[in-house]
Short mmCIF file of C-alpha atoms in Angstrom, two decimals:
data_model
loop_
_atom_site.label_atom_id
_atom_site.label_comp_id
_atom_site.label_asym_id
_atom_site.label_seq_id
_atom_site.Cartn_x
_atom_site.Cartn_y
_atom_site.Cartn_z
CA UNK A 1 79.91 -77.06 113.41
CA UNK A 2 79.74 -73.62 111.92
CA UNK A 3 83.46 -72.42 110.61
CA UNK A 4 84.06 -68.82 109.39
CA UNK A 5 87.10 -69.48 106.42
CA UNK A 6 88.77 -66.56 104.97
CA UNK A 7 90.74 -66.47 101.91
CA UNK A 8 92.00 -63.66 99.87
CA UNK A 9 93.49 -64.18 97.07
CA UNK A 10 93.82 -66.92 94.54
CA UNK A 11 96.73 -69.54 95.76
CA UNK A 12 95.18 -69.12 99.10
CA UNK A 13 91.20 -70.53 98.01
CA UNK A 14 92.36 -73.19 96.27
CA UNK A 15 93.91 -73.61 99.61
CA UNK A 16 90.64 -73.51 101.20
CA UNK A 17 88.87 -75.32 98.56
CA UNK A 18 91.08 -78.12 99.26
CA UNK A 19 90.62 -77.77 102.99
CA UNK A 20 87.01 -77.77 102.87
CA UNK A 21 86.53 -80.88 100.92
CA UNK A 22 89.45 -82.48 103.41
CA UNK A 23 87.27 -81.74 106.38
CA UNK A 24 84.09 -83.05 104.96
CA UNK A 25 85.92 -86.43 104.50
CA UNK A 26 87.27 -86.64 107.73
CA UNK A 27 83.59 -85.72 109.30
CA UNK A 28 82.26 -88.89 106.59
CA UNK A 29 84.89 -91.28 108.15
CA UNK A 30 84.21 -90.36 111.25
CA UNK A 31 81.93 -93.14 113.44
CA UNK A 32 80.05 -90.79 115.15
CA UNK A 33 81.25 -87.19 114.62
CA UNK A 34 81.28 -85.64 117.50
CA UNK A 35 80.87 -82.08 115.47
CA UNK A 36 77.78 -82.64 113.04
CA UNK A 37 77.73 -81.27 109.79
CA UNK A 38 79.78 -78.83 108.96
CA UNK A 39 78.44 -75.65 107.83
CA UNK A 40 81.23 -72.93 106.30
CA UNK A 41 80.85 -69.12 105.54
CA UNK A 42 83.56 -66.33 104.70
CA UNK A 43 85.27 -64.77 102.47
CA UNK A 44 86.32 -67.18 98.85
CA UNK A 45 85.73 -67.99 95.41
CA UNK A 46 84.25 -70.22 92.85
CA UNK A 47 86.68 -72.94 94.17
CA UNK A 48 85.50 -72.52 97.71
CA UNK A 49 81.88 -72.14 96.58
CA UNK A 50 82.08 -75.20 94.00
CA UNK A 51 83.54 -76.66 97.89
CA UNK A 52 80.20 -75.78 99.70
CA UNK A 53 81.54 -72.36 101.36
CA UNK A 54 78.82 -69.41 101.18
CA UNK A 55 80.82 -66.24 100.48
CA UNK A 56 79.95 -63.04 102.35
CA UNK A 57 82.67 -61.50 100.40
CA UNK A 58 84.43 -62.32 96.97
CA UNK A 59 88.08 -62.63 96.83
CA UNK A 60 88.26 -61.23 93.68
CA UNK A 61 87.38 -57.77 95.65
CA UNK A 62 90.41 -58.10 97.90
CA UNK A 63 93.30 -59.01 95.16
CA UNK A 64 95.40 -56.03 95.45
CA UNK A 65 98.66 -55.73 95.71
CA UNK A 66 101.74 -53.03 97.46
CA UNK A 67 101.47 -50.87 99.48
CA UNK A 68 100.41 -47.70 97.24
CA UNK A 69 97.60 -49.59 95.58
CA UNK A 70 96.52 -51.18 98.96
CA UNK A 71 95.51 -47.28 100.49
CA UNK A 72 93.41 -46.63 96.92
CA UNK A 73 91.53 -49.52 97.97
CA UNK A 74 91.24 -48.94 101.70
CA UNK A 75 87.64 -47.37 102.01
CA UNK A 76 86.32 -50.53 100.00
CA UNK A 77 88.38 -53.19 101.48
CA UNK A 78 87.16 -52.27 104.99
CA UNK A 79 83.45 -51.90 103.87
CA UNK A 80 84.12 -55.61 102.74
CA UNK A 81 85.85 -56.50 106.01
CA UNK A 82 82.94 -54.96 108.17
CA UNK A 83 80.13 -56.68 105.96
CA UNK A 84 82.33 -60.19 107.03
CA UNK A 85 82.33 -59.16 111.04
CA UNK A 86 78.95 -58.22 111.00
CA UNK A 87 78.15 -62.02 109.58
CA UNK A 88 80.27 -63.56 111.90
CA UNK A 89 78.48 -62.02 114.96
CA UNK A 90 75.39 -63.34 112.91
CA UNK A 91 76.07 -66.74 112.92
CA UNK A 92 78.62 -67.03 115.57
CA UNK A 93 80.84 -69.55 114.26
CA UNK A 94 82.78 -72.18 116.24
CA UNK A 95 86.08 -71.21 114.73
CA UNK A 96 87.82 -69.38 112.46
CA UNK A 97 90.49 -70.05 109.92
CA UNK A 98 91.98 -67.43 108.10
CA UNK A 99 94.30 -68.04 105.37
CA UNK A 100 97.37 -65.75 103.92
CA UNK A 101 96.63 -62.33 102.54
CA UNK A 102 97.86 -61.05 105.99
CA UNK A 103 96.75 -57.86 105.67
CA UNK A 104 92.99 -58.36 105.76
CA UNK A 105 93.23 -61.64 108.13
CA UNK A 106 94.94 -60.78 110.70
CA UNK A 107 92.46 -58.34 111.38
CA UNK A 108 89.84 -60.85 111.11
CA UNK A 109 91.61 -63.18 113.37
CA UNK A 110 91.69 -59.82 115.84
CA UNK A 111 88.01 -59.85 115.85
CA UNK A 112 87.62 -63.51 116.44
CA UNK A 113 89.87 -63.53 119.41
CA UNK A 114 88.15 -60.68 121.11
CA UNK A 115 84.85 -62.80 120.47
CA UNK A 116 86.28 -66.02 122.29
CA UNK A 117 86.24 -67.91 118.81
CA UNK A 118 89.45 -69.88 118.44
CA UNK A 119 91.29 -69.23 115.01
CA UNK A 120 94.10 -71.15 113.15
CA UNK A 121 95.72 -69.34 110.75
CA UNK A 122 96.56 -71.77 107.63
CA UNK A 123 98.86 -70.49 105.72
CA UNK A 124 101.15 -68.04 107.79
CA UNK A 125 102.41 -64.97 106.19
CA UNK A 126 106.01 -65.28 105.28
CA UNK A 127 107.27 -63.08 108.43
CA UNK A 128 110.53 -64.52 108.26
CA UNK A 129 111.28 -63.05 104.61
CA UNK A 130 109.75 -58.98 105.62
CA UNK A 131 108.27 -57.56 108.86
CA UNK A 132 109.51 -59.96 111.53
CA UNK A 133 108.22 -57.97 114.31
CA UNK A 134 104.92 -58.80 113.28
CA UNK A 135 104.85 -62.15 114.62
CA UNK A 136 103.76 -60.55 117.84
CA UNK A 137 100.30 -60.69 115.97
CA UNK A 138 100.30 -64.08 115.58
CA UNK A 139 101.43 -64.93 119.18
CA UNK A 140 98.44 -62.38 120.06
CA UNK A 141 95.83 -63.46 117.87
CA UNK A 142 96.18 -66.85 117.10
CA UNK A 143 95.84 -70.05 118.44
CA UNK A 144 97.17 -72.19 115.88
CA UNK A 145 99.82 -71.91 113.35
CA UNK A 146 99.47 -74.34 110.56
CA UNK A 147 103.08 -73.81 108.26
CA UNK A 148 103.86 -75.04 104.38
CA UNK A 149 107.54 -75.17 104.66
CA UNK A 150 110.05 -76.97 107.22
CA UNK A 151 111.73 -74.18 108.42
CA UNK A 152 108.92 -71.77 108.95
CA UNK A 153 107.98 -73.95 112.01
CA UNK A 154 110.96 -73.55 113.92
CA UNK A 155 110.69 -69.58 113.30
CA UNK A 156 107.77 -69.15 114.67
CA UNK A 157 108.03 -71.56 117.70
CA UNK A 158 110.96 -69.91 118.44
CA UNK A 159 109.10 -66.52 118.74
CA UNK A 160 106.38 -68.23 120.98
CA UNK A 161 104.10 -68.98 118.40
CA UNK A 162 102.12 -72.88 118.44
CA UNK A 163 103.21 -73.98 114.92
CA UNK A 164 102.76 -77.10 113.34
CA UNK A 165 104.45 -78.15 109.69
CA UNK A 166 101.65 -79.65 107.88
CA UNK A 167 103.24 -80.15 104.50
CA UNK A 168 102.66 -77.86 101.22
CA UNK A 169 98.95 -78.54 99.87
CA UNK A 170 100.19 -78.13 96.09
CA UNK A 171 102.35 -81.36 97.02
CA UNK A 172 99.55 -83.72 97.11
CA UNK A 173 98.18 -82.42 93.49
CA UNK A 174 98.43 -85.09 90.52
CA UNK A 175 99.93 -84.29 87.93
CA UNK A 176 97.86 -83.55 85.02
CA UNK A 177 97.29 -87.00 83.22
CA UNK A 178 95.59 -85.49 79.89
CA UNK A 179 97.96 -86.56 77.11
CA UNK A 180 99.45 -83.31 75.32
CA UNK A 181 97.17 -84.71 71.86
CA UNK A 182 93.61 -84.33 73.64
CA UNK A 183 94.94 -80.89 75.58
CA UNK A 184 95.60 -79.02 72.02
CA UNK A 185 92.34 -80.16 70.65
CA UNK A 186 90.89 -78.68 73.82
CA UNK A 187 92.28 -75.42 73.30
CA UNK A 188 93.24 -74.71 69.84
CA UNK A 189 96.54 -75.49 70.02
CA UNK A 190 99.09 -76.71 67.38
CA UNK A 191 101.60 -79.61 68.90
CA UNK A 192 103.80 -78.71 66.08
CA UNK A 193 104.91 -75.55 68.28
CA UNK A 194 106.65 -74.74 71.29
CA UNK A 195 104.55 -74.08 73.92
CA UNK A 196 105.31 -71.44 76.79
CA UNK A 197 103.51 -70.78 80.03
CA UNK A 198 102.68 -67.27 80.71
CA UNK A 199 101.81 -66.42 84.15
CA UNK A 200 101.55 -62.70 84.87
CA UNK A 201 99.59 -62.80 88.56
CA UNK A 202 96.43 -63.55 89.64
CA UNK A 203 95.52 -59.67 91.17
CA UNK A 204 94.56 -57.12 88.79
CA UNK A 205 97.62 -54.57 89.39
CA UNK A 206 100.07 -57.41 89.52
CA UNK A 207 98.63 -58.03 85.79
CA UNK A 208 98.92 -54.14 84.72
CA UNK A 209 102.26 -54.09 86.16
CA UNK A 210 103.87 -57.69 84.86
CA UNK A 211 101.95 -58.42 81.63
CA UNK A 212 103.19 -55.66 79.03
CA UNK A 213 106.15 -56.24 79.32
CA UNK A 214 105.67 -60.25 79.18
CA UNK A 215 103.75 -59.29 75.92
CA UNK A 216 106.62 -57.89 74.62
CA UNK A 217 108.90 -60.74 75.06
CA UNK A 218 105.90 -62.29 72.88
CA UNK A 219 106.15 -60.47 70.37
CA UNK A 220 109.71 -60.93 70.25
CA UNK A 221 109.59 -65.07 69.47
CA UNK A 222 109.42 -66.73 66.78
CA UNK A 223 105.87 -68.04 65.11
CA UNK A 224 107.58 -71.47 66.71
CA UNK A 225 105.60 -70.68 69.52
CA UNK A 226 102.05 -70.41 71.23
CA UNK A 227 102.05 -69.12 74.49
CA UNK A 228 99.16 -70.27 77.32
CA UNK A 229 98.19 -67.87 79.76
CA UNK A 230 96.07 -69.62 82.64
CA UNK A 231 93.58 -67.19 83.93
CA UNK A 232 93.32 -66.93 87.45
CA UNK A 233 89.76 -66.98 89.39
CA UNK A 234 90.94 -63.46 90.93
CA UNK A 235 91.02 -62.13 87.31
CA UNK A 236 87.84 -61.36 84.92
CA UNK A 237 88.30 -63.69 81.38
CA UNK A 238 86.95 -60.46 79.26
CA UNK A 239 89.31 -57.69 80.66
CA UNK A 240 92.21 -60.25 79.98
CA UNK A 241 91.08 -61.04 76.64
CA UNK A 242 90.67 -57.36 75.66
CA UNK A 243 94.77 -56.78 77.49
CA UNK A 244 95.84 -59.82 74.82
CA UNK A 245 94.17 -57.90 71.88
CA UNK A 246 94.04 -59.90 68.90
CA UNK A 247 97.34 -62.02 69.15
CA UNK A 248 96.10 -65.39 68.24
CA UNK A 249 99.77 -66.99 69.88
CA UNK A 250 98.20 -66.28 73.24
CA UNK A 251 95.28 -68.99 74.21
CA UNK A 252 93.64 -68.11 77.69
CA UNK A 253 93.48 -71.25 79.88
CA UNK A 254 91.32 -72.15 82.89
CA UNK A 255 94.24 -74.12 84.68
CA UNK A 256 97.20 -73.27 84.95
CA UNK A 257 99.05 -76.76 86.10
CA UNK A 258 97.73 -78.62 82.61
CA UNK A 259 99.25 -75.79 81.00
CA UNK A 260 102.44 -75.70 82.85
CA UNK A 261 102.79 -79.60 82.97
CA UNK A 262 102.32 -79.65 78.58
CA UNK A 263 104.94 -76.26 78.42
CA UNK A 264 108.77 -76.30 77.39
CA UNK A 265 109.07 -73.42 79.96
CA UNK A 266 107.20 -70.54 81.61
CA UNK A 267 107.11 -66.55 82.42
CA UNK A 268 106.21 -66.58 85.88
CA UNK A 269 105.14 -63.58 88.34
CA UNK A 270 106.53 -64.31 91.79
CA UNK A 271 104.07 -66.41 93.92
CA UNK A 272 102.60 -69.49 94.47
CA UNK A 273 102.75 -69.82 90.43
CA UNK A 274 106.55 -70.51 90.88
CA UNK A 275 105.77 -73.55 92.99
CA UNK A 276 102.95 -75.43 90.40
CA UNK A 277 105.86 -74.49 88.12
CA UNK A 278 108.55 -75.96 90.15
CA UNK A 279 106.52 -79.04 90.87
CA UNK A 280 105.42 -79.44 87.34
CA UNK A 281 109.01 -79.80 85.93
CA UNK A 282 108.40 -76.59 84.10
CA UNK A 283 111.40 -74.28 83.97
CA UNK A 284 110.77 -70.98 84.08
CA UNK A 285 112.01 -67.37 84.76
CA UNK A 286 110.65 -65.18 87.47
CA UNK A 287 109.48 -62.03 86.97
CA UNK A 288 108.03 -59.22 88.76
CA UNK A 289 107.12 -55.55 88.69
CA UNK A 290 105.42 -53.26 91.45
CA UNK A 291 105.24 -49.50 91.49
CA UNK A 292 108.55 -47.50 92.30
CA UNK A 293 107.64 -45.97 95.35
CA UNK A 294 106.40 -49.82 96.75
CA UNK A 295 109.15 -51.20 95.98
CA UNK A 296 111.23 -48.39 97.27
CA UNK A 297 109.36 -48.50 100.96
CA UNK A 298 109.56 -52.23 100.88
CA UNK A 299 112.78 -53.41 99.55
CA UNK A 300 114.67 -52.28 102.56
CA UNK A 301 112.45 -54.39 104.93
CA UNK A 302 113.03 -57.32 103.11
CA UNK A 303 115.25 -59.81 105.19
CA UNK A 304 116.06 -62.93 102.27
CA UNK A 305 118.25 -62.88 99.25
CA UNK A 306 115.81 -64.40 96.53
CA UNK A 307 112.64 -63.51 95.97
CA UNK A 308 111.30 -66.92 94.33
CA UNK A 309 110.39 -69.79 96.83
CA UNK A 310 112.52 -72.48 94.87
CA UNK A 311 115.69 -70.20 95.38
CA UNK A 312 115.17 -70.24 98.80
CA UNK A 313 114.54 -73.77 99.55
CA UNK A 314 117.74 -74.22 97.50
CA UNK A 315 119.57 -71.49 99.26
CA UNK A 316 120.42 -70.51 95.62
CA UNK A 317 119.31 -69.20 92.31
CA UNK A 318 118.23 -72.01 90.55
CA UNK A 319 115.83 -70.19 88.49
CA UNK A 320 116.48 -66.71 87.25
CA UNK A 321 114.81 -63.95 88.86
CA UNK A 322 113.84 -60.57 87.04
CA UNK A 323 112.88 -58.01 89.49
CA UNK A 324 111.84 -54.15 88.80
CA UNK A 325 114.88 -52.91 86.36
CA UNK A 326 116.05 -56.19 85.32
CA UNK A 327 112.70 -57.48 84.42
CA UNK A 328 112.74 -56.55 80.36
CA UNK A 329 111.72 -58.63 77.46
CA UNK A 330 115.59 -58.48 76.08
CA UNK A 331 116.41 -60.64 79.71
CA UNK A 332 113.46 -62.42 79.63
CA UNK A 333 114.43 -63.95 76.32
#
């Protein structure tokens, strides 16, 4: 069975990373599986390739974020998408799962359906929080709905889309067993300190945007501290080594829920970092930046009162949340 899986950004292929493997282990148990090997192409990472996916197109080339830096990158984000059609109608795959980053999949999922190839969207862009009449897309283009929190399921079915709850994959991730001894040898870290989680996004502009001003909440502790900054796969290791300079407080580290689980607390960019946070035991404030005129056009369509997914679950502000203005180093601290 030959599966096209897209994901475009870095939450979302871990997601598929994790999917991947989950399907090969249900084919293995199976007594006689009725689809073969399985056989996946699209568009990932070094998660989904480590998984067995063959990427047609990196994910790091689609992290971008708002709206003005999503029309900069227009001409090369639909050379990428065309490269992706033109390998589906290649290989023809038996179905398609797409996964978040709306804005590229659900034009992918378009292109399946007019091809007769079924596609489940894992995943489903968070509709219910901004640009509710786009649902219709989902009714129109999708023939499965697989949703990460209780209520989302109810919202769609309600608006005639075939959605299942199937749990939040971060859920089912141990946590980190490494004792907090053997994790600073790793990494060059003293357990004397106090160590903070910095997690500034895993897209390039959500870095530029977030991270200065993070950095200058740095500066601004004590030497009591050393401050762990998980690099996403999205994100090249040298460009963020060359934004930390020379501040030997700041360690870069591969993973970021080691980090979080060993922290006191964390500086966290809105996103699925707020969840490994949340389920890490980490507290944490939540920050976030985007350009004025993005947040200008978009802050009007936005339907919820918090922007962080453990406020809304709560139905409360149980973490702080610095947004535009109120994100500054004096409020971070």
């Amino acid at each position: 069975m030959r599966i096209l899986i897209s994901a475009g950004e870095a939450s979302g292929e871990m997601y598929g990373a994790q999917l991947i493997e989950a399907l090969r282990n249900c084919v293995a148990r199976a007594p006689s599986p009725a689809g073969g090997q399985l056989e996946f192409f699209g568009v990932g990472g070094e998660r989904m390739r480590a998984a067995g996916c063959e990427t047609i197109v990196d994910a790091k080339d689609l992290a971008v974020v708002g709206i003005t830096e999503i029309l900069s990158h227009l001409p090369k984000i639909y050379s990428l998408f065309d490269k992706l059609i033109t390998e589906a109608d290649k290989r023809r795959p038996d179905l398609a799962i797409v996964i978040d980053s709306p804005a590229f999949n659900w034009r992918v999922a378009r292109q399946m359906q007019k091809r007769g190839i079924p596609v489940v969207y894992y995943v489903c862009p968070q509709f219910w929080a901004w640009r509710q009449g786009r649902v219709r897309l989902l009714r129109k283009y999708v023939n499965k709905a697989l949703v990460i929190f209780p209520f989302e399921e109810k919202f769609y079915r309600d608006r005639g889309v075939d959605a299942t709850f199937v749990g939040h994959p971060l859920a089912d991730l141990p946590k980190p067993e490494i004792r907090r001894e053997e994790y600073a040898a790793q990494h060059g870290l003293d357990t004397a300190k106090i160590w903070i989680t910095i997690m500034p996004g895993s897209r390039r502009k959500e870095v530029r945007m977030n991270l200065p001003t993070i950095l200058e909440a740095v500066a601004q502790l004590g030497s009591a501290y050393e401050f762990l900054l998980p690099v996403a796969p999205t994100l090249d290791w040298g460009r963020m080594q060359n934004l930390i300079g020379t501040n030997g407080a700041i360690h870069l580290i591969p993973e970021a829920l080691p980090a979080l689980a060993h922290s006191r607390a964390g500086i966290i960019a809105s996103g699925t970092a707020t969840i490994e946070a949340a389920l890490m035991g980490t507290p944490f404030v939540m920050v976030y930046r985007v350009s004025p005129l993005t947040y200008a056009l978009g802050r009007p369509r936005v339907k919820v009162p918090c922007f962080a997914m453990v406020n809304l679950i709560a139905g409360k502000e149980v973490v702080p949340e610095l947004v535009q203005a109120k994100f500054t180093a004096q409020n971070i601290l």
